[in-house]
PDB file of C-alpha atoms in Angstrom:
ATOM      1  CA  UNK A  13       1.203 -18.802 -13.356  1.00 45.00           C
ATOM      2  CA  UNK A  14       2.820 -16.407 -15.846  1.00 47.00           C
ATOM      3  CA  UNK A  15       2.414 -13.454 -13.448  1.00 51.00           C
ATOM      4  CA  UNK A  16       4.128 -15.283 -10.606  1.00 49.00           C
ATOM      5  CA  UNK A  17       7.006 -16.296 -12.864  1.00 50.00           C
ATOM      6  CA  UNK A  18       7.526 -12.619 -13.698  1.00 49.00           C
ATOM      7  CA  UNK A  19       7.610 -11.692 -10.013  1.00 50.00           C
ATOM      8  CA  UNK A  20      10.195 -14.369  -9.257  1.00 49.00           C
ATOM      9  CA  UNK A  21      12.492 -13.553 -12.181  1.00 48.00           C
ATOM     10  CA  UNK A  22      12.494  -9.730 -12.239  1.00 48.00           C
ATOM     11  CA  UNK A  23      16.069  -8.396 -12.452  1.00 43.00           C
ATOM     12  CA  UNK A  24      17.943 -11.494 -11.367  1.00 48.00           C
ATOM     13  CA  UNK A  25      15.841 -12.539  -8.355  1.00 57.00           C
ATOM     14  CA  UNK A  26      15.966  -9.051  -6.874  1.00 70.00           C
ATOM     15  CA  UNK A  27      12.804  -7.004  -6.978  1.00 75.00           C
ATOM     16  CA  UNK A  28      13.031  -3.216  -7.022  1.00 85.00           C
ATOM     17  CA  UNK A  29      11.673  -1.608  -3.850  1.00 88.00           C
ATOM     18  CA  UNK A  30       9.181   0.439  -5.869  1.00 91.00           C
ATOM     19  CA  UNK A  31       7.772  -2.751  -7.402  1.00 89.00           C
ATOM     20  CA  UNK A  32       7.278  -4.330  -3.978  1.00 89.00           C
ATOM     21  CA  UNK A  33       5.587  -1.175  -2.690  1.00 92.00           C
ATOM     22  CA  UNK A  34       3.268  -1.165  -5.710  1.00 91.00           C
ATOM     23  CA  UNK A  35       2.343  -4.802  -5.125  1.00 90.00           C
ATOM     24  CA  UNK A  36       1.563  -4.049  -1.484  1.00 92.00           C
ATOM     25  CA  UNK A  37      -0.699  -1.174  -2.512  1.00 93.00           C
ATOM     26  CA  UNK A  38      -2.623  -3.642  -4.681  1.00 89.00           C
ATOM     27  CA  UNK A  39      -3.425  -5.871  -1.707  1.00 91.00           C
ATOM     28  CA  UNK A  40      -7.095  -6.824  -1.774  1.00 91.00           C
ATOM     29  CA  UNK A  41      -9.405  -6.144   1.151  1.00 92.00           C
ATOM     30  CA  UNK A  42     -10.348  -9.181   3.249  1.00 91.00           C
ATOM     31  CA  UNK A  43     -13.705  -9.343   1.468  1.00 94.00           C
ATOM     32  CA  UNK A  44     -12.072  -9.208  -1.968  1.00 91.00           C
ATOM     33  CA  UNK A  45      -9.540 -11.826  -0.930  1.00 91.00           C
ATOM     34  CA  UNK A  46     -12.313 -14.144   0.241  1.00 92.00           C
ATOM     35  CA  UNK A  47     -14.195 -13.702  -3.039  1.00 91.00           C
ATOM     36  CA  UNK A  48     -11.043 -14.485  -5.019  1.00 91.00           C
ATOM     37  CA  UNK A  49     -10.271 -17.568  -2.920  1.00 90.00           C
ATOM     38  CA  UNK A  50     -13.814 -18.898  -3.269  1.00 91.00           C
ATOM     39  CA  UNK A  51     -14.093 -18.169  -6.997  1.00 91.00           C
ATOM     40  CA  UNK A  52     -14.741 -21.454  -8.805  1.00 90.00           C
ATOM     41  CA  UNK A  53     -15.596 -20.170 -12.304  1.00 90.00           C
ATOM     42  CA  UNK A  54     -13.490 -19.970 -15.416  1.00 91.00           C
ATOM     43  CA  UNK A  55     -10.258 -18.105 -14.725  1.00 89.00           C
ATOM     44  CA  UNK A  56     -10.358 -16.803 -18.304  1.00 89.00           C
ATOM     45  CA  UNK A  57     -13.536 -14.878 -17.465  1.00 92.00           C
ATOM     46  CA  UNK A  58     -11.656 -12.772 -14.918  1.00 90.00           C
ATOM     47  CA  UNK A  59      -9.904  -9.595 -15.959  1.00 91.00           C
ATOM     48  CA  UNK A  60      -6.123  -9.445 -16.072  1.00 91.00           C
ATOM     49  CA  UNK A  61      -5.828  -7.761 -12.667  1.00 89.00           C
ATOM     50  CA  UNK A  62      -8.252 -10.222 -11.045  1.00 90.00           C
ATOM     51  CA  UNK A  63      -6.370 -13.208 -12.506  1.00 91.00           C
ATOM     52  CA  UNK A  64      -3.122 -11.803 -11.166  1.00 90.00           C
ATOM     53  CA  UNK A  65      -4.600 -11.192  -7.709  1.00 91.00           C
ATOM     54  CA  UNK A  66      -6.191 -14.666  -7.709  1.00 91.00           C
ATOM     55  CA  UNK A  67      -2.764 -16.178  -8.395  1.00 90.00           C
ATOM     56  CA  UNK A  68      -1.137 -14.074  -5.660  1.00 90.00           C
ATOM     57  CA  UNK A  69      -3.912 -14.761  -3.123  1.00 90.00           C
ATOM     58  CA  UNK A  70      -3.392 -18.493  -3.640  1.00 88.00           C
ATOM     59  CA  UNK A  71       0.143 -18.099  -2.258  1.00 89.00           C
ATOM     60  CA  UNK A  72       0.052 -18.516   1.537  1.00 90.00           C
ATOM     61  CA  UNK A  73       0.740 -15.198   3.307  1.00 90.00           C
ATOM     62  CA  UNK A  74       1.837 -13.566   0.029  1.00 90.00           C
ATOM     63  CA  UNK A  75       1.368  -9.977   1.190  1.00 91.00           C
ATOM     64  CA  UNK A  76       2.949 -10.630   4.596  1.00 91.00           C
ATOM     65  CA  UNK A  77       5.924 -12.062   2.732  1.00 89.00           C
ATOM     66  CA  UNK A  78       6.076  -8.976   0.531  1.00 90.00           C
ATOM     67  CA  UNK A  79       6.039  -6.775   3.642  1.00 91.00           C
ATOM     68  CA  UNK A  80       8.938  -8.786   5.065  1.00 90.00           C
ATOM     69  CA  UNK A  81      10.790  -8.523   1.761  1.00 88.00           C
ATOM     70  CA  UNK A  82      10.274  -4.758   1.695  1.00 90.00           C
ATOM     71  CA  UNK A  83      11.599  -4.531   5.259  1.00 90.00           C
ATOM     72  CA  UNK A  84      14.670  -6.559   4.306  1.00 88.00           C
ATOM     73  CA  UNK A  85      15.284  -4.434   1.188  1.00 87.00           C
ATOM     74  CA  UNK A  86      15.131  -1.144   3.082  1.00 89.00           C
ATOM     75  CA  UNK A  87      16.821  -2.276   6.302  1.00 90.00           C
ATOM     76  CA  UNK A  88      20.351  -1.098   5.436  1.00 90.00           C
ATOM     77  CA  UNK A  89      19.031   2.234   4.215  1.00 91.00           C
ATOM     78  CA  UNK A  90      17.144   2.688   7.497  1.00 93.00           C
ATOM     79  CA  UNK A  91      20.216   1.706   9.518  1.00 94.00           C
ATOM     80  CA  UNK A  92      22.342   4.262   7.634  1.00 95.00           C
ATOM     81  CA  UNK A  93      19.723   6.953   8.302  1.00 97.00           C
ATOM     82  CA  UNK A  94      19.630   6.153  12.032  1.00 97.00           C
ATOM     83  CA  UNK A  95      23.452   6.147  12.245  1.00 97.00           C
ATOM     84  CA  UNK A  96      23.578   9.529  10.526  1.00 97.00           C
ATOM     85  CA  UNK A  97      20.975  10.871  12.940  1.00 97.00           C
ATOM     86  CA  UNK A  98      22.977   9.662  15.940  1.00 97.00           C
ATOM     87  CA  UNK A  99      26.141  11.249  14.512  1.00 97.00           C
ATOM     88  CA  UNK A 100      24.291  14.545  14.141  1.00 97.00           C
ATOM     89  CA  UNK A 101      23.095  14.297  17.744  1.00 96.00           C
ATOM     90  CA  UNK A 102      26.622  13.485  18.918  1.00 95.00           C
ATOM     91  CA  UNK A 103      28.088  16.520  17.151  1.00 95.00           C
ATOM     92  CA  UNK A 104      25.329  18.733  18.553  1.00 94.00           C
ATOM     93  CA  UNK A 105      25.904  17.380  22.053  1.00 93.00           C
ATOM     94  CA  UNK A 106      29.667  17.987  21.815  1.00 92.00           C
ATOM     95  CA  UNK A 107      29.065  21.570  20.650  1.00 92.00           C
ATOM     96  CA  UNK A 108      26.671  22.041  23.555  1.00 92.00           C
ATOM     97  CA  UNK A 109      29.252  20.715  26.036  1.00 89.00           C
ATOM     98  CA  UNK A 110      31.927  23.046  24.643  1.00 89.00           C
ATOM     99  CA  UNK A 111      29.593  26.032  24.925  1.00 87.00           C
ATOM    100  CA  UNK A 112      28.628  24.986  28.448  1.00 84.00           C
ATOM    101  CA  UNK A 113      32.285  24.762  29.527  1.00 82.00           C
ATOM    102  CA  UNK A 114      33.013  28.177  27.970  1.00 71.00           C
ATOM    103  CA  UNK A 115      30.023  29.669  29.757  1.00 69.00           C
ATOM    104  CA  UNK A 116      31.266  28.359  33.098  1.00 71.00           C
ATOM    105  CA  UNK A 117      34.548  30.299  32.604  1.00 68.00           C
ATOM    106  CA  UNK A 118      32.679  33.527  31.878  1.00 63.00           C
ATOM    107  CA  UNK A 119      30.548  33.395  35.024  1.00 60.00           C
TER     108      UNK A 119
END
C-alpha cells in the first residue's frame, strides 16, 4: 500500500498534471490487467512496477478516475484557451465588418 499512500499524499493532496498523465500512460492492457487481478502468488516475487500496478488495478476504476482527475485539473486551462479563441474570432469578425462597411462606401 506504500505506492498508493504516495499517490494520495503528493504535494498536499494535489497531483501535478504531468504525474497524472504519466500514470495514465502506464495503464495496463486488458490482458495485463486480468493477469494482475488473477495473480495469487507472493507479491514479493513481483517486480516493483508490477507490485505498483497490482495495487492500482485493485482500486475500482482507478484509471477512469485518473482520467476524470486529469480532466478536472486541465478544465480551467481549456476554458481559458477557448475564451481566448473566441475573443480572437470576435476581433477578426469586427475587423471584417469594418472593412466590409468601408468597401460599400467605395463602390
